[in-house]
Tab-separated table of C-alpha atoms and ligand atoms in Angstrom:
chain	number	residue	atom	x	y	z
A	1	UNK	CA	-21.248	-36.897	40.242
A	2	UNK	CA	-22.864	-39.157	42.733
A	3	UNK	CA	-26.429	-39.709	42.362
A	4	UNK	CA	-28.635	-37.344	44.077
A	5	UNK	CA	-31.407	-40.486	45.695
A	6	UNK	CA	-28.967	-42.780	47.138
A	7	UNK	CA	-25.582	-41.423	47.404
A	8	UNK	CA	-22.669	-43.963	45.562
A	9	UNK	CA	-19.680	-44.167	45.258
A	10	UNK	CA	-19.058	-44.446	41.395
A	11	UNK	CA	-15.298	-43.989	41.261
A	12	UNK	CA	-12.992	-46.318	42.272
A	13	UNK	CA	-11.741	-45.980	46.010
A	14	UNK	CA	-8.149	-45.065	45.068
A	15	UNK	CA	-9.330	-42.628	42.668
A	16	UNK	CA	-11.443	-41.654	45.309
A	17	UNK	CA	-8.477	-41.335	47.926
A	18	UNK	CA	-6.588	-38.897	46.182
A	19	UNK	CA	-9.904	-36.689	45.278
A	20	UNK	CA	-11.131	-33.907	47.187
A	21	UNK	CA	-14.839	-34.427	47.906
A	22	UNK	CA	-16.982	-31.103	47.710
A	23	UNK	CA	-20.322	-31.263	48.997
A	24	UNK	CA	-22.680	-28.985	47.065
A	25	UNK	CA	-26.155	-27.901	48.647
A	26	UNK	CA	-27.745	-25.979	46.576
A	27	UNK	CA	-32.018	-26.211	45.259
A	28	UNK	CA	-31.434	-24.993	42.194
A	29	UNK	CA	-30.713	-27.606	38.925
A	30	UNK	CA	-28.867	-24.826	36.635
A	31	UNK	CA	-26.743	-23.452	39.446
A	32	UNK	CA	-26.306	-26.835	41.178
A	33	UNK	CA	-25.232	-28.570	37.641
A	34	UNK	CA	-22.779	-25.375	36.378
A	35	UNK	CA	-21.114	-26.102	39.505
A	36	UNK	CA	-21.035	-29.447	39.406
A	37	UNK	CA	-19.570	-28.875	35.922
A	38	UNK	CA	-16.771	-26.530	37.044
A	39	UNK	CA	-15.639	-28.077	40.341
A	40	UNK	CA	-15.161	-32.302	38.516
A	41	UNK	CA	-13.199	-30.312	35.700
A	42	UNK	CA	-11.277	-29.527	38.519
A	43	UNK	CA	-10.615	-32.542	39.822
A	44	UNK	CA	-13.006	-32.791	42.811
A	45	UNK	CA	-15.588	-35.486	43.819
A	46	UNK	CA	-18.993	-33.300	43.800
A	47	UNK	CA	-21.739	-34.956	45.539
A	48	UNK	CA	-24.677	-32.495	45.598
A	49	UNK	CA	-28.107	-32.549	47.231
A	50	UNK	CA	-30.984	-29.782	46.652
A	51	UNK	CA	-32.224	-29.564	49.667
A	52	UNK	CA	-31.578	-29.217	53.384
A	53	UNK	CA	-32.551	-32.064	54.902
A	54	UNK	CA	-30.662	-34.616	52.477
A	55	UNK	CA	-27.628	-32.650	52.693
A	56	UNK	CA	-27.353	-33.422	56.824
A	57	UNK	CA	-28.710	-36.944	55.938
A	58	UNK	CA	-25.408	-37.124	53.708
A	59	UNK	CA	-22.935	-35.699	56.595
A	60	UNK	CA	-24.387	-37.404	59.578
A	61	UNK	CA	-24.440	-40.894	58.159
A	62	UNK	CA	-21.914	-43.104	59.377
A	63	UNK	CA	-22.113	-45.782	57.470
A	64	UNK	CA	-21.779	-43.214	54.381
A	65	UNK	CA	-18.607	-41.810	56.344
A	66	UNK	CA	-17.200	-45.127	56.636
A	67	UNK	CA	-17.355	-46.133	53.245
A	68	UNK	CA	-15.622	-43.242	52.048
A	69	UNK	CA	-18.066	-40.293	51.602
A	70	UNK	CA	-16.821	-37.340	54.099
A	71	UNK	CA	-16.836	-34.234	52.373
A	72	UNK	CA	-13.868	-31.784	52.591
A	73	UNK	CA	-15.406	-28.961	51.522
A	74	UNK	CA	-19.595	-27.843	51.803
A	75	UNK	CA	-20.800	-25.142	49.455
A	76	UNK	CA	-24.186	-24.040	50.718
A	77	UNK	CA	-26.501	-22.369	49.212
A	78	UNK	CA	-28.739	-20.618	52.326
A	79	UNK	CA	-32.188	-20.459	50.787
A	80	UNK	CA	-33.182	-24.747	50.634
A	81	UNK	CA	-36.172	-26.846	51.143
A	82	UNK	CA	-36.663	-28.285	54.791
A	83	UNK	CA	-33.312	-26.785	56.603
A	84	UNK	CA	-31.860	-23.695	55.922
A	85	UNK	CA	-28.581	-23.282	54.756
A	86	UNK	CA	-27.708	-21.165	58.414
A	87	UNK	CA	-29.608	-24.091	59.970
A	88	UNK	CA	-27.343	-26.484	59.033
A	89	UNK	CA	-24.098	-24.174	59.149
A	90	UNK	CA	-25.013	-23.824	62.805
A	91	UNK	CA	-25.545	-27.372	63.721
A	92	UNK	CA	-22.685	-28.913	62.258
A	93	UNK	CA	-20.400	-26.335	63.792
A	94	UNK	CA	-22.499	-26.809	66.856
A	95	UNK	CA	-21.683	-30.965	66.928
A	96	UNK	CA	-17.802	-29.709	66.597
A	97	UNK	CA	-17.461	-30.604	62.362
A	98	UNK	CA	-14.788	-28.207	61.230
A	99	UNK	CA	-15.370	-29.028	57.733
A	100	UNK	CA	-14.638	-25.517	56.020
A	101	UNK	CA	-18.242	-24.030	54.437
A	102	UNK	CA	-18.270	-21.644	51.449
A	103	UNK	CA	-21.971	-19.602	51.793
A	104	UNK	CA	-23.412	-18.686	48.398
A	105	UNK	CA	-26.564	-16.572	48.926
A	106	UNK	CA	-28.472	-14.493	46.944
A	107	UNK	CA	-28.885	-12.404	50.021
A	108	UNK	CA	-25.869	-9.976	50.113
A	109	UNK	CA	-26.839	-7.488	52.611
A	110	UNK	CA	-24.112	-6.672	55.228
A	111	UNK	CA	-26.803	-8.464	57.809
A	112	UNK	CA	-26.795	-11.714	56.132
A	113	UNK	CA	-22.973	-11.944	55.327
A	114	UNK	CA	-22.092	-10.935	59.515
A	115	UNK	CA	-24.664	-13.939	60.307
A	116	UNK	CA	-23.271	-16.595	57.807
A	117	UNK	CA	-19.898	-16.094	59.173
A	118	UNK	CA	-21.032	-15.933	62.861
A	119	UNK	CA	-22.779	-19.163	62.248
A	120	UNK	CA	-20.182	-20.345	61.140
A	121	UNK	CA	-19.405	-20.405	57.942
A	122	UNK	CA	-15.663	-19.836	56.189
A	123	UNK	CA	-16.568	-17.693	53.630
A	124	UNK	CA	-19.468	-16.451	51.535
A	125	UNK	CA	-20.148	-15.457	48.259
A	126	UNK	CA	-23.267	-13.168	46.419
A	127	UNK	CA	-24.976	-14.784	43.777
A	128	UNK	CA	-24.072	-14.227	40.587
A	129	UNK	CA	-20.452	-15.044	41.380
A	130	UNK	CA	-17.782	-15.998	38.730
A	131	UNK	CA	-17.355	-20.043	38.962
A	132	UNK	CA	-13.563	-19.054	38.675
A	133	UNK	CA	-14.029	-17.425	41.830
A	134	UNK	CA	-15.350	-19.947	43.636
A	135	UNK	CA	-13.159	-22.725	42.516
A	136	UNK	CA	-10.278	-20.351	43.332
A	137	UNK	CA	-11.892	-19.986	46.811
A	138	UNK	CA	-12.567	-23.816	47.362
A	139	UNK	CA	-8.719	-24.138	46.917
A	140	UNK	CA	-7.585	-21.517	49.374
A	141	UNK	CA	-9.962	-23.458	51.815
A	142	UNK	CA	-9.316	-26.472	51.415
A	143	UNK	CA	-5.516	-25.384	51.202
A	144	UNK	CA	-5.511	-24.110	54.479
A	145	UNK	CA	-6.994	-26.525	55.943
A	146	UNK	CA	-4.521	-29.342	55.329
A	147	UNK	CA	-2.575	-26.886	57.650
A	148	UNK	CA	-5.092	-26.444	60.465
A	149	UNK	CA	-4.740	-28.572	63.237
A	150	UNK	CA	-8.170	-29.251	65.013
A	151	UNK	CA	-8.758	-26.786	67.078
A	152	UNK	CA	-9.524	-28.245	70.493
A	153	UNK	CA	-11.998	-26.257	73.082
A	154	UNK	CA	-11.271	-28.381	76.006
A	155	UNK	CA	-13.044	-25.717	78.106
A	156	UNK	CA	-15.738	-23.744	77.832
A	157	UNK	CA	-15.920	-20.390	80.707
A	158	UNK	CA	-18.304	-17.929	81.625
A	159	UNK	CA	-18.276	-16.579	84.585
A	160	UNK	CA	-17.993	-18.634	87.707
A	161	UNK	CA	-19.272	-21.568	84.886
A	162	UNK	CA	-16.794	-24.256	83.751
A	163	UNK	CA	-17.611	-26.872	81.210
A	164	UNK	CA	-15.249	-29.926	79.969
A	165	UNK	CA	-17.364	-30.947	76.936
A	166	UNK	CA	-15.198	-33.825	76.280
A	167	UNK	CA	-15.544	-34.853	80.232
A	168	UNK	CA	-19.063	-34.068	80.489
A	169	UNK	CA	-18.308	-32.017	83.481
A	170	UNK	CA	-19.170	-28.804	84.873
A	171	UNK	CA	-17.689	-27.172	87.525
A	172	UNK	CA	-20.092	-24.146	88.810
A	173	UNK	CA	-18.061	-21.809	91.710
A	174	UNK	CA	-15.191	-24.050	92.066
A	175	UNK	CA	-17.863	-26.799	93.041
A	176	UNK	CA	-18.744	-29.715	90.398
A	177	UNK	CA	-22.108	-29.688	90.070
A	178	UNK	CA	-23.887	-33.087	88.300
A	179	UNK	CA	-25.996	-32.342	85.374
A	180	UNK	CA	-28.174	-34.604	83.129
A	181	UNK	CA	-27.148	-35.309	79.699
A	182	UNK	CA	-29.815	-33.104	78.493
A	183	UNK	CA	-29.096	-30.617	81.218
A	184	UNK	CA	-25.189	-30.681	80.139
A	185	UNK	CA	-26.615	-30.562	76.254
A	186	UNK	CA	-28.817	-27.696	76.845
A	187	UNK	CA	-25.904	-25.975	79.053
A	188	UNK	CA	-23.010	-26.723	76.148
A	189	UNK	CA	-25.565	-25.205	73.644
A	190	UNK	CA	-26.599	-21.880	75.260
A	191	UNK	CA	-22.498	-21.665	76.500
A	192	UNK	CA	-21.410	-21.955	72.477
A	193	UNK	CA	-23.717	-19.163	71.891
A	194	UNK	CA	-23.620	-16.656	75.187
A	195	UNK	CA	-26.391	-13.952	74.725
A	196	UNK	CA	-28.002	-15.330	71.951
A	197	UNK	CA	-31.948	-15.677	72.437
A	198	UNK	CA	-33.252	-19.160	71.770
A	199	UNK	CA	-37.133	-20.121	71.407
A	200	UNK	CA	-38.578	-23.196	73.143
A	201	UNK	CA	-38.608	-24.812	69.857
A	202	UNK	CA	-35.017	-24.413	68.670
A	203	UNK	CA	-33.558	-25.573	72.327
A	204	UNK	CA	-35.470	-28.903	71.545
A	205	UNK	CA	-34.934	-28.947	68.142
A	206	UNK	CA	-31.201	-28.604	69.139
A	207	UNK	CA	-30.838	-30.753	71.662
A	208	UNK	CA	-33.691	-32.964	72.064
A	209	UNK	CA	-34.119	-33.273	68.110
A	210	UNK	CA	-36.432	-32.948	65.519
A	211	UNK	CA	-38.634	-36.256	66.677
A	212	UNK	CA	-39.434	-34.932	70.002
A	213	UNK	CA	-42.844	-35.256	70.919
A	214	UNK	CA	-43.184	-33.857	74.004
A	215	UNK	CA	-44.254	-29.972	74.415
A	216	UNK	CA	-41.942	-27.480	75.119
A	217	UNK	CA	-42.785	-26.988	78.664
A	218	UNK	CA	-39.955	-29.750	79.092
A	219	UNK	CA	-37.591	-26.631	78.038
A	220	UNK	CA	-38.969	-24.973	81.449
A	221	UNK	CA	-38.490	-27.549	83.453
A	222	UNK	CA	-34.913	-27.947	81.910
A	223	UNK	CA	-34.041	-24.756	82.917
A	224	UNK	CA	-35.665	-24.688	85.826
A	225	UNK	CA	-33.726	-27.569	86.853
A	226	UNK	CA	-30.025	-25.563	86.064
A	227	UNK	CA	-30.999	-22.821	87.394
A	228	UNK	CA	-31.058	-24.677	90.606
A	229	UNK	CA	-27.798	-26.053	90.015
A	230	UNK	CA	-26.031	-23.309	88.781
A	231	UNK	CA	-27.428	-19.369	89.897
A	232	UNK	CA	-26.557	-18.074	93.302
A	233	UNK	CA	-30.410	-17.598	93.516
A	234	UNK	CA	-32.756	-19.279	91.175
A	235	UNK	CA	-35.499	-16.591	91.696
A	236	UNK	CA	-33.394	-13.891	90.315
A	237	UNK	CA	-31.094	-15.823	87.251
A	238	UNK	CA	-28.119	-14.336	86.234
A	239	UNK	CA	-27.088	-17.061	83.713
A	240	UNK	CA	-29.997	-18.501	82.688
A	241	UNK	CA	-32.208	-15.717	81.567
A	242	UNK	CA	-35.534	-15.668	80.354
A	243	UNK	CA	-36.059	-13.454	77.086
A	244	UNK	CA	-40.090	-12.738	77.277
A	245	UNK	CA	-41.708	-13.490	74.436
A	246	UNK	CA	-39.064	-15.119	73.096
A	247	UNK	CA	-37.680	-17.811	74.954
A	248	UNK	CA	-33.696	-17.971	76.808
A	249	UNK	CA	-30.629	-16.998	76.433
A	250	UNK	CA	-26.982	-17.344	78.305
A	251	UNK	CA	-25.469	-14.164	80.159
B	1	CA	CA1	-31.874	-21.607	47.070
């Protein structure tokens, strides 16, 4: 188990090489050491962190990545300190990581099962589970996806709306149109997620990040600004549309 502080590598690299490294999320110590206990009997690298925050600190650290910790596998528990389990789900999946996510929730209403999987996640399991379950589970994942190729989105469409995310392009009725990179963030975001209603404070949470300090009047001015570039007639949005109360959504 790698230390929960300052991640480290305790096991030799080619020991390392030929393990399977499970990241395990989860705020509870007696849940978070059972399956820390089950999964190394079974051969896998567990590097857990109880809450949120840590756990992205872990997968969005480079230098961590480049010295050998990249999880295959994320269990995550949905209920954590600082960023939610869904939170996180949602932004990884968002920045394109594929890494395959196991949900365990003690919420295991219809609801919250639909929403972890829209979000993103591979598959989800109530609390109590068996651990032989879940090991069994981690497997098939982790089996199938030595057998996945990444799945590439070169394109995202909507309409008269093109995007090339990998060109930073957008072509808008057959006409490319030249957007900002926050414009072409905010765009990309709301086009991963047509229809779904965003507040001011997720949009720049999402694409302007968590140490913004401006207000979120820069949101309106943001949209403002692709509505002119990309509705027929800004005054009346067809894309771009605002949810009162609420915020935006796409469509
Ligand atoms: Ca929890």
């Amino acid at each position: 188990m790698i230390s929960l502080e300052i991640p480290q590598i305790t096991n030799s690299e080619s020991e390392l090489r030929n393990k399977k490294q499970i990241l395990l999320v989860e705020d509870e110590d007696l849940i978070r050491d059972m399956l820390t206990v089950a999964l190394e009997e079974e051969g896998y690298e567990v590097i857990s962190a109880n809450n949120g925050r840590y756990a992205l600190n872990i997968l969005q650290n480079q230098e961590l990545n480049d010295n050998g910790l990249k999880p295959d596998l994320i269990i995550l528990d949905l209920m954590l300190p600082e960023v939610n389990g869904l939170d996180i789900c949602r932004l990884l999946r968002y920045q394109g990581d594929i890494t395959p996510i196991i949900v365990i929730s003690a919420k295991g209403s219809e609801t919250d099962r639909v929403l972890g999987l829209e979000v993103g996640a591979d598959d989800y399991l109530t609390k109590p589970f068996s651990m032989r379950e879940l090991v069994a589970r981690c497997r098939a994942l982790l089996r199938r996806q030595q057998y996945i190729s990444v799945p590439q989105t070169p394109i995202q469409k909507y309409r008269d709306i093109s995007l090339f995310p990998e060109e930073c392009r957008v072509i808008v009725r057959e006409q490319e149109v030249s957007l900002s990179p926050k414009e072409f963030k905010l765009l990309e975001l709301f086009m991963s997620y047509p229809r779904r209603v965003w507040s001011r404070e997720q949009l720049i949470e999402q694409v302007w990040g968590p140490d913004f300090l401006g207000d979120t009047k820069t949101v309106d001015v943001h949209i403002r600004w692709l509505r002119e570039k990309l509705e027929l007639d800004p005054s009346q949005p067809k894309y771009l549309i605002t949810v009162r109360g609420f915020g935006y959504r796409f469509g």
